[in-house]
Tab-separated table of C-alpha atoms and ligand atoms in Angstrom:
chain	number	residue	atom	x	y	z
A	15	UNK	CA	3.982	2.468	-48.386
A	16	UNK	CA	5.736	4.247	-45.146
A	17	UNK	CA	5.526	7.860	-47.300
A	18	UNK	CA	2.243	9.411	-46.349
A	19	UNK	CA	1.952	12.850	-46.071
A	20	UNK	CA	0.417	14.795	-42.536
A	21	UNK	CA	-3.108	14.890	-44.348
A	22	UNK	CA	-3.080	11.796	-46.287
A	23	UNK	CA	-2.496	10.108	-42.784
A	24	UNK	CA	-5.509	12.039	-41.783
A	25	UNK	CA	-7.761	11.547	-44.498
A	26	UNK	CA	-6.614	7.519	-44.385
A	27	UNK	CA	-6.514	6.704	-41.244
A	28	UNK	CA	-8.165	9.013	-38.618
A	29	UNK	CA	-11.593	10.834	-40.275
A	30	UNK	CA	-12.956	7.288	-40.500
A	31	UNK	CA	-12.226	6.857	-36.669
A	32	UNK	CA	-14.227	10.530	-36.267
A	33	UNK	CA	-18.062	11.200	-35.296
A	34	UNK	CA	-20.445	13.817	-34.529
A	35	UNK	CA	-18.901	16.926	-33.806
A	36	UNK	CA	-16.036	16.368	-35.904
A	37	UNK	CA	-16.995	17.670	-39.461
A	38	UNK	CA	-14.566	14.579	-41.157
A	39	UNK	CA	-12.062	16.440	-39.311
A	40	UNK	CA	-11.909	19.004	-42.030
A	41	UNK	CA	-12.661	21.917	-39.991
A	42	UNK	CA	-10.107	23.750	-37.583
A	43	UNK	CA	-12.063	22.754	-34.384
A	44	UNK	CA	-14.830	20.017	-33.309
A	45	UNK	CA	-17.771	21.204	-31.874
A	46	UNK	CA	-19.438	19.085	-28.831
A	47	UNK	CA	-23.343	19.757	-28.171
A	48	UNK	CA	-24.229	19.098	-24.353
A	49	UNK	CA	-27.393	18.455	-23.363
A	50	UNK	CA	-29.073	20.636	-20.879
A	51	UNK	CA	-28.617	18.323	-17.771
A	52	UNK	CA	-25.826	17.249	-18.385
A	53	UNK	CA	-21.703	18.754	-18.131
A	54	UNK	CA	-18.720	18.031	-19.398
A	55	UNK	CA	-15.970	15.887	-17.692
A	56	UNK	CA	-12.743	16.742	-19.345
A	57	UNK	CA	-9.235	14.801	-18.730
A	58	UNK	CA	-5.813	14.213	-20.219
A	59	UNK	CA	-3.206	11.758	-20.118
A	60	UNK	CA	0.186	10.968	-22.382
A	61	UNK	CA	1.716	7.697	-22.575
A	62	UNK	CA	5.231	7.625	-23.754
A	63	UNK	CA	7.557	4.581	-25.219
A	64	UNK	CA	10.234	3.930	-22.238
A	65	UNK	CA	8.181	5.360	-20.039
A	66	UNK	CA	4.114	4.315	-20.249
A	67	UNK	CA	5.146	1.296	-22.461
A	68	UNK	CA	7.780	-0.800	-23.479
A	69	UNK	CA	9.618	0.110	-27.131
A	70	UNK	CA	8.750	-3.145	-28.892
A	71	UNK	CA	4.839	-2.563	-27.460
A	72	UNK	CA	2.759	-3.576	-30.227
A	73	UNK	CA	0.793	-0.591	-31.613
A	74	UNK	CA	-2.953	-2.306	-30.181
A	75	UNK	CA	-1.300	-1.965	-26.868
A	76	UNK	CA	-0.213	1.376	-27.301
A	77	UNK	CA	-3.548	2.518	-28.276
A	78	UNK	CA	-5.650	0.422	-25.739
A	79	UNK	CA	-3.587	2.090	-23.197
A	80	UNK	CA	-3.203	5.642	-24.455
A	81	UNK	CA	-7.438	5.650	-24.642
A	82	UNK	CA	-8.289	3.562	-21.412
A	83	UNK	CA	-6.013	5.484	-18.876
A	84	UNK	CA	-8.598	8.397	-19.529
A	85	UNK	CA	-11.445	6.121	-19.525
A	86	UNK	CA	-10.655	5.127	-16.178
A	87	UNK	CA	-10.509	9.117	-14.964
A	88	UNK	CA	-14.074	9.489	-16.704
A	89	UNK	CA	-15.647	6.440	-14.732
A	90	UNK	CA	-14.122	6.904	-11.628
A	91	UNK	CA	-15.955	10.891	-12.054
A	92	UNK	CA	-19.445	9.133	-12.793
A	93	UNK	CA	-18.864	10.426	-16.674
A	94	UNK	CA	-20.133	9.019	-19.808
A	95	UNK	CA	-17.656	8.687	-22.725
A	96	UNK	CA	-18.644	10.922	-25.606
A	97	UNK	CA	-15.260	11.632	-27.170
A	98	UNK	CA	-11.326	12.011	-27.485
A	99	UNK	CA	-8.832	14.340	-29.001
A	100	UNK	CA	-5.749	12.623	-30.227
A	101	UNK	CA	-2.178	13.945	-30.123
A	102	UNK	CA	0.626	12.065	-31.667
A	103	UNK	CA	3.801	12.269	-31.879
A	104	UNK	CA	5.255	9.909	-34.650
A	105	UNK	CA	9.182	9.322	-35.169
A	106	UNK	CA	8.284	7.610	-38.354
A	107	UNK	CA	5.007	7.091	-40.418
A	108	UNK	CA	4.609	3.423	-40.714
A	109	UNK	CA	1.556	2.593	-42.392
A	110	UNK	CA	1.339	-0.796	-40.914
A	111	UNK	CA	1.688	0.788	-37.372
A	112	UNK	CA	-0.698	2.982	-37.807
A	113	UNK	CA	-3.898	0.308	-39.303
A	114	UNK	CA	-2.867	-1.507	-36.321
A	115	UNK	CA	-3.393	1.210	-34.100
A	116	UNK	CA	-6.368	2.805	-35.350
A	117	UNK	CA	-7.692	-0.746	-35.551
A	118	UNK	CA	-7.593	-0.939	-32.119
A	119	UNK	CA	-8.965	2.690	-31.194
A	120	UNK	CA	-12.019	1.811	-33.147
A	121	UNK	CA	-12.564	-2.079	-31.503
A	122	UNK	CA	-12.198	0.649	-28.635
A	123	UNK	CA	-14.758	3.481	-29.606
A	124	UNK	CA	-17.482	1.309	-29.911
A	125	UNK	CA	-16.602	-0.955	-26.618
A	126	UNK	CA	-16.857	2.393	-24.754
A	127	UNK	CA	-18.961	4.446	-26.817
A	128	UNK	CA	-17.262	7.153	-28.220
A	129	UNK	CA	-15.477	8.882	-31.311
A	130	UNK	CA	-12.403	10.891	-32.103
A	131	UNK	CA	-13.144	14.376	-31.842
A	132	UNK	CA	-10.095	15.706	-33.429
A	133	UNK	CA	-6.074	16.037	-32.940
A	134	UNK	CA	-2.502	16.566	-34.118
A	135	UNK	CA	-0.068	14.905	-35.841
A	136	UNK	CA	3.588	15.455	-35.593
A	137	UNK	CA	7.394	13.864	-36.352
A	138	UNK	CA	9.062	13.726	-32.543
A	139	UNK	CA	10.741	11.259	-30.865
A	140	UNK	CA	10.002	9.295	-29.031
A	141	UNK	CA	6.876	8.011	-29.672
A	142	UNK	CA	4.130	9.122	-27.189
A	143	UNK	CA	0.737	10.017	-27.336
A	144	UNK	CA	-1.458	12.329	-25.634
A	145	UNK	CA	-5.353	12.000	-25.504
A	146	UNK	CA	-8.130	14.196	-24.118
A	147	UNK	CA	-11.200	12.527	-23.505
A	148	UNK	CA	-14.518	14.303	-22.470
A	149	UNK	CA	-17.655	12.387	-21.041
A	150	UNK	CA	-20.979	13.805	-19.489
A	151	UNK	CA	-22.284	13.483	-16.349
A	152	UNK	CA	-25.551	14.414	-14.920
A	153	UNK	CA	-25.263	18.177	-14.134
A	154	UNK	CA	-23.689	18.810	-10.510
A	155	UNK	CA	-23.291	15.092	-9.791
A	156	UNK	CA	-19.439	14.561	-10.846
A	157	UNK	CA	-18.275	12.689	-8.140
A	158	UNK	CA	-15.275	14.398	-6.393
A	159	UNK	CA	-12.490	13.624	-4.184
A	160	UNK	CA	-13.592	15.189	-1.895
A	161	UNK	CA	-16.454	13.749	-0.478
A	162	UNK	CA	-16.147	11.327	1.769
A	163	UNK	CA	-17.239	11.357	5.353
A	164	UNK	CA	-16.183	9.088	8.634
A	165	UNK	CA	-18.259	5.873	8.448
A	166	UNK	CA	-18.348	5.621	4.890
A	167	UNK	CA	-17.285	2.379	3.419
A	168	UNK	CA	-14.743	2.433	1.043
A	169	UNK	CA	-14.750	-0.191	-2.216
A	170	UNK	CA	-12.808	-1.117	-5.035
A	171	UNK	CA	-13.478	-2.390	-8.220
A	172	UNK	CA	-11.725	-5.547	-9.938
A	173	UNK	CA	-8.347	-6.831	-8.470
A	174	UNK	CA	-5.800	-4.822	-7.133
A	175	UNK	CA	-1.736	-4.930	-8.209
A	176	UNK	CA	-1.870	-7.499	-10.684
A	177	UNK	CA	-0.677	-4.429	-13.758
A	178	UNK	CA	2.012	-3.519	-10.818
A	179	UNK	CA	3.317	-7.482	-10.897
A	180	UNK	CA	3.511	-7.820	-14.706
A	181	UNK	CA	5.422	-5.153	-14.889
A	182	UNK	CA	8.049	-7.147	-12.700
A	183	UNK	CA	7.721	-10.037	-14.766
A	184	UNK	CA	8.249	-7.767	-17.865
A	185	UNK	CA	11.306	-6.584	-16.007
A	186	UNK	CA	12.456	-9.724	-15.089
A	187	UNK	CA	11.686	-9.547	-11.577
A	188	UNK	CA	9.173	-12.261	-11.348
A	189	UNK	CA	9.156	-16.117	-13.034
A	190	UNK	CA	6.246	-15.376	-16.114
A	191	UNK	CA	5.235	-18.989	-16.756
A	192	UNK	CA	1.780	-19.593	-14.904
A	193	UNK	CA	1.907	-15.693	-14.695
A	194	UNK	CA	0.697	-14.155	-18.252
A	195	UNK	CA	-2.160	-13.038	-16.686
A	196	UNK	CA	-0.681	-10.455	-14.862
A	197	UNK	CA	1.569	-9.197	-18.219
A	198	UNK	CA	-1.869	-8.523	-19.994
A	199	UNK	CA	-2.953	-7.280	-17.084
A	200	UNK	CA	-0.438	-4.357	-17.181
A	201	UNK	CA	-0.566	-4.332	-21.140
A	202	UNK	CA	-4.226	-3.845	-21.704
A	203	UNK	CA	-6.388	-1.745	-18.418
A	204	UNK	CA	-9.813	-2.582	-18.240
A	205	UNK	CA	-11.198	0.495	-16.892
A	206	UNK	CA	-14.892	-0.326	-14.760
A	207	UNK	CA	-16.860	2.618	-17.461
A	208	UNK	CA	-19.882	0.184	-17.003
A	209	UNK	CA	-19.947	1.466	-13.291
A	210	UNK	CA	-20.019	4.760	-13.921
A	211	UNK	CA	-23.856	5.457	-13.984
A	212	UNK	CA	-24.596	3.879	-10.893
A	213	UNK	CA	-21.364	5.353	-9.203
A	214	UNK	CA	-22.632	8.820	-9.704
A	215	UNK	CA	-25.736	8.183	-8.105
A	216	UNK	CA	-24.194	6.799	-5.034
A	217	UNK	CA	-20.396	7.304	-4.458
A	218	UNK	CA	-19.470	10.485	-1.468
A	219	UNK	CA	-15.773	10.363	-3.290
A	220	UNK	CA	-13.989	8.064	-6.050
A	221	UNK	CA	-10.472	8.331	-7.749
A	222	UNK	CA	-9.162	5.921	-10.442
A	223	UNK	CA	-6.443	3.791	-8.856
A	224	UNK	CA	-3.206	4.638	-11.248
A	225	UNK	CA	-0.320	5.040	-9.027
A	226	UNK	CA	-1.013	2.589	-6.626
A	227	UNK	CA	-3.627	2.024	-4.279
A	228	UNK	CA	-1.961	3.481	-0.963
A	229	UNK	CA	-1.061	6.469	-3.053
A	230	UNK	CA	-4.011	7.137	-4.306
A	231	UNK	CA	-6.317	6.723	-1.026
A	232	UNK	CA	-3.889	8.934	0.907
A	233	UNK	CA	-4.666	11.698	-2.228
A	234	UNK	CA	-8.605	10.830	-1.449
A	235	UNK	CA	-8.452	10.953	2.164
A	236	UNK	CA	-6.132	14.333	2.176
A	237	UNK	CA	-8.899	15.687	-0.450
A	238	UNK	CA	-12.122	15.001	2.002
A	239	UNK	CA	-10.093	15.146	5.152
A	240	UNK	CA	-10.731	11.755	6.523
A	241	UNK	CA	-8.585	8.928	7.666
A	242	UNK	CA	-9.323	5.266	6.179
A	243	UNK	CA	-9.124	1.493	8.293
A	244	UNK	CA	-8.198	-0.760	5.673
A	245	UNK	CA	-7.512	-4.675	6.504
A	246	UNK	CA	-5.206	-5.738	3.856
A	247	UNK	CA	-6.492	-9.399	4.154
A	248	UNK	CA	-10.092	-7.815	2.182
A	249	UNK	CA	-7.948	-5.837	-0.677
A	250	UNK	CA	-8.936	-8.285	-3.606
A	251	UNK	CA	-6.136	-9.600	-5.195
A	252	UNK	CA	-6.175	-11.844	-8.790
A	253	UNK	CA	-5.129	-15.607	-8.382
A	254	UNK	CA	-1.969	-15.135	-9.596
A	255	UNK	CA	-1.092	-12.104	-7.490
A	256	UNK	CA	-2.497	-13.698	-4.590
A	257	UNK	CA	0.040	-16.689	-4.956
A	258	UNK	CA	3.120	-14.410	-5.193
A	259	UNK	CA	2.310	-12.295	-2.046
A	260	UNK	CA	1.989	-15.612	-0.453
A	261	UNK	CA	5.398	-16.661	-1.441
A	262	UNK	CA	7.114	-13.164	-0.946
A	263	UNK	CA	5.514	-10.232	1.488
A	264	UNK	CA	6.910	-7.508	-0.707
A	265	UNK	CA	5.193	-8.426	-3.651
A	266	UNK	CA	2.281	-7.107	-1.009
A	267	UNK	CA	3.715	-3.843	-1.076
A	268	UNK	CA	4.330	-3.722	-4.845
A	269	UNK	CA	0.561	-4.140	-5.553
A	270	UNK	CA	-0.503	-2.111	-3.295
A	271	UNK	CA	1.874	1.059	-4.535
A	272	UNK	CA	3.266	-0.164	-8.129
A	273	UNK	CA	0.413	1.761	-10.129
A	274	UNK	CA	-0.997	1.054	-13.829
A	275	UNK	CA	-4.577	-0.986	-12.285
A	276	UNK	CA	-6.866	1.648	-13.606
A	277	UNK	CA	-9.662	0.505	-11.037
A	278	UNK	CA	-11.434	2.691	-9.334
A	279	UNK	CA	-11.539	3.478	-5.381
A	280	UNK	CA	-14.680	5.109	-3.862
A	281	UNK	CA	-16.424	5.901	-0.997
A	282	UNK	CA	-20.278	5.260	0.177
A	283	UNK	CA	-22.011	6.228	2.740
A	284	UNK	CA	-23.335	2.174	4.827
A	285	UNK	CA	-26.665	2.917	4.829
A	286	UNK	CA	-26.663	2.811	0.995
A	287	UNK	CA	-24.488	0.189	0.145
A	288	UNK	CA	-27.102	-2.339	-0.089
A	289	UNK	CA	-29.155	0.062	-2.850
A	290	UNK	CA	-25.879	0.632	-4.364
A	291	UNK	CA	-25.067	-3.303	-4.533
A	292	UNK	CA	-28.063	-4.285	-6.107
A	293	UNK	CA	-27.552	-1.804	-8.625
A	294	UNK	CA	-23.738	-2.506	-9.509
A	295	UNK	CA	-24.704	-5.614	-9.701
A	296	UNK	CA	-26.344	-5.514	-13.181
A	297	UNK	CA	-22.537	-3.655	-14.544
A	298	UNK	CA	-20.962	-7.329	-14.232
A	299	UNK	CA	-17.543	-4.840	-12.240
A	300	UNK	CA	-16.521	-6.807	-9.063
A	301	UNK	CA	-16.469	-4.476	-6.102
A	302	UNK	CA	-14.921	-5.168	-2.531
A	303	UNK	CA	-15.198	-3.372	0.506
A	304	UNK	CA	-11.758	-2.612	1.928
A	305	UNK	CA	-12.168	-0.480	4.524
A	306	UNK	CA	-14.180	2.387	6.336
A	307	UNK	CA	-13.312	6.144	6.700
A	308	UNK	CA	-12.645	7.468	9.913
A	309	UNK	CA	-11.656	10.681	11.644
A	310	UNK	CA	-7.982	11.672	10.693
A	311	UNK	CA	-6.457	12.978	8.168
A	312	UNK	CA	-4.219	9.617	6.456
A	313	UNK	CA	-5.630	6.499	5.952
A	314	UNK	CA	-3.739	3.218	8.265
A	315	UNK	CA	-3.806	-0.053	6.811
A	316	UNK	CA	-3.266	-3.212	9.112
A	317	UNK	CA	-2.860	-6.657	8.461
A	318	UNK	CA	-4.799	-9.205	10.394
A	319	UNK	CA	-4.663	-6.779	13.103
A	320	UNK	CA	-0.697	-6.272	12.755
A	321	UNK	CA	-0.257	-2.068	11.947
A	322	UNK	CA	1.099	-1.651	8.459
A	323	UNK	CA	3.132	1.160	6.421
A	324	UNK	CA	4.497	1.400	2.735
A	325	UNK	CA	7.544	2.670	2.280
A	326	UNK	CA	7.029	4.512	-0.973
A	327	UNK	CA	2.869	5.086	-1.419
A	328	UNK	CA	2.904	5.314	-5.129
A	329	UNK	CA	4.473	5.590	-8.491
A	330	UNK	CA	5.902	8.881	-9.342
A	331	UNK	CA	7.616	10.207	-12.401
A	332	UNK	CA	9.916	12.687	-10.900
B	16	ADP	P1	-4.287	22.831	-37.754
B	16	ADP	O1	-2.931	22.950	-38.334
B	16	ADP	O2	-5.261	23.872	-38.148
B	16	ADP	O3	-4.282	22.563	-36.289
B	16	ADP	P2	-4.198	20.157	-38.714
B	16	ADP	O4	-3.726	20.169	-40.100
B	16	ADP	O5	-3.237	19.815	-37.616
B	16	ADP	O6	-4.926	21.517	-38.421
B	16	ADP	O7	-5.429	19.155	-38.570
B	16	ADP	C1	-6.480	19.135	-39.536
B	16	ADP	C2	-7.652	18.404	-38.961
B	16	ADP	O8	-7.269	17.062	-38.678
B	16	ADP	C3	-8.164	18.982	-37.654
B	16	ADP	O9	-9.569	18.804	-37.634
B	16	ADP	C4	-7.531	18.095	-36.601
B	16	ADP	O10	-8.334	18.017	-35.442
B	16	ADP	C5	-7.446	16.766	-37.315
B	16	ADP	N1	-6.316	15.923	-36.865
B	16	ADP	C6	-5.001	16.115	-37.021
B	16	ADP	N2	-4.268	15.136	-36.466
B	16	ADP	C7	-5.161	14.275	-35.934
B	16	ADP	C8	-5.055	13.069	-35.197
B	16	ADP	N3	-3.876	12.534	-34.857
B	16	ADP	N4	-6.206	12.483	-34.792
B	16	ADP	C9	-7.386	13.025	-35.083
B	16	ADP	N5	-7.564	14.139	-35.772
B	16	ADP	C10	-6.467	14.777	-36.191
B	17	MG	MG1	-2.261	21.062	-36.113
């Protein structure tokens, strides 16, 4: 049955995905109760078919990506999850797409901890979806941009550039036998939200890595007016990625400034990386020091000594 009307689609598919705050998603707004030490982080982000995913992406993808690339802004902010608001734009109403996507938003919701809030639903093509998510973080301890201070070591989580190199292989850049990894790696994110906690009790400044690494510590460094020393020989990179930068320097570059890793970078002052360590430890998120911010205003990155630059920092869409 493909013929489902605006609110049967509702009623079916989405009020069992909704929670607290939501009324069944029967009232004209959701209503979110904040605890009195606590704010609310708010953030956006579409993904569109052509664009954020491939046409033929199947509809678990779709959704694990349209919900973690916000998950990843909420962590790398020292949020909480608490909820989403779901916009989507349908060109048809396939009833088999949608169980398989809301399938996957609720594996999801309880993963992360959270519940849909609310939305809209509407015919447009193409298909693309736009979610807000909100978290809470203790009050005045979002962690900002704009924080970080010369001498402060500056970390990643996970593996860097292996989303940017499954992309190629999707494109038909790069051989993908040996290399699935690397496709799921750019299919499904796997934001750090574990980290989050800790991270607001000890980062200076943190931004979720989703245009590319160089890109997005040039935006931190510009925010807290620093420079950055990074060593491109400590940037932790997957197997797999590893063995293609070995083969072909500019699959180095693409890594560092192809986008889509949804890890988070951040900044710590040394004397409490040691507290800080024992602490992330318990999250099970890998974190590697990369670098240290200095005076200056953009970071430099140098391999084994050798100055570096990137032609293009970071993935843009205009
Ligand atoms: P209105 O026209 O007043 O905006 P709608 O008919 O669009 O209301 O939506 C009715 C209810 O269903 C609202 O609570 C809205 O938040 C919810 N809703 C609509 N579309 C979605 C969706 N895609 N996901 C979650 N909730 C939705
Ligand atoms: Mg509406």
């Amino acid at each position: 049955m493909d013929n489902l009307s605006e609110d049967e689609i509702i009623a079916k598919y989405f009020v069992p995905l909704s929670g607290k705050g939501a009324f069944n998603l029967g009232d004209d707004t959701a209503l979110i109760d904040i605890p009195a030490d606590r704010e609310l982080i708010v953030t956006v982000d579409t993904v569109a078919s052509g664009i954020d995913f491939f046409e033929n992406a199947a509809p678990e993808e779709i959704a694990a990506k349209a919900l973690r690339v916000n998950l990843s802004d909420l962590a790398a902010k020292g949020a909480e999850p608490l909820g989403y608001l779901l916009a989507l734009s349908l060109p048809i109403s396939s009833e088999n797409w949608l169980e398989r996507f809301v399938a996957q938003l609720g594996k999801d919701q309880s993963v992360y901890g959270l519940t849909l809030l609310g939305g809209d639903t509407t015919r447009a093509k193409p298909l693309s979806i736009t979610i807000t998510a909100f978290g809470l973080a203790p009050k005045g301890k979002m962690i900002m941009r704009n924080g970080a201070s010369p001498g402060d070591l500056v970390a990643v989580t996970g593996t860097i550039g292996d989303a940017a190199l499954g992309l190629q292989i999707l494109n038909g850049k790069i051989d993908k036998v040996g290399n699935e990894y690397l496709v799921e790696r750019y299919r499904i994110p796997q934001p750090p939200v574990m980290l989050a906690t800790v991270l607001c009790d000890y980062a200076t400044a943190a931004i979720d890595i989703s245009d590319g690494l160089v890109g997005d510590l040039q935006k931190l460094c510009r925010a807290s007016n620093v420079s950055a020393s990074i060593a491109l020989e400590n940037i932790p990179h997957s197997k797999q990625a590893q063995a293609l930068i070995m083969q072909n320097e500019n699959w180095r570059d693409v890594a560092l400034t192809g986008g889509d890793d949804y890890e988070i970078l951040f900044t710590i002052a040394s004397e409490r990386w040691s507290a800080f360590s024992a602490q992330s430890a318990k999250c099970g998120v890998s974190i590697t020091v990369i670098g240290k911010a200095v005076e200056g205003t953009t970071p430099c990155f140098a391999l084994r000594k050798e100055p570096r630059t990137f032609a293009r920092s970071s993935y843009q869409h205009f």
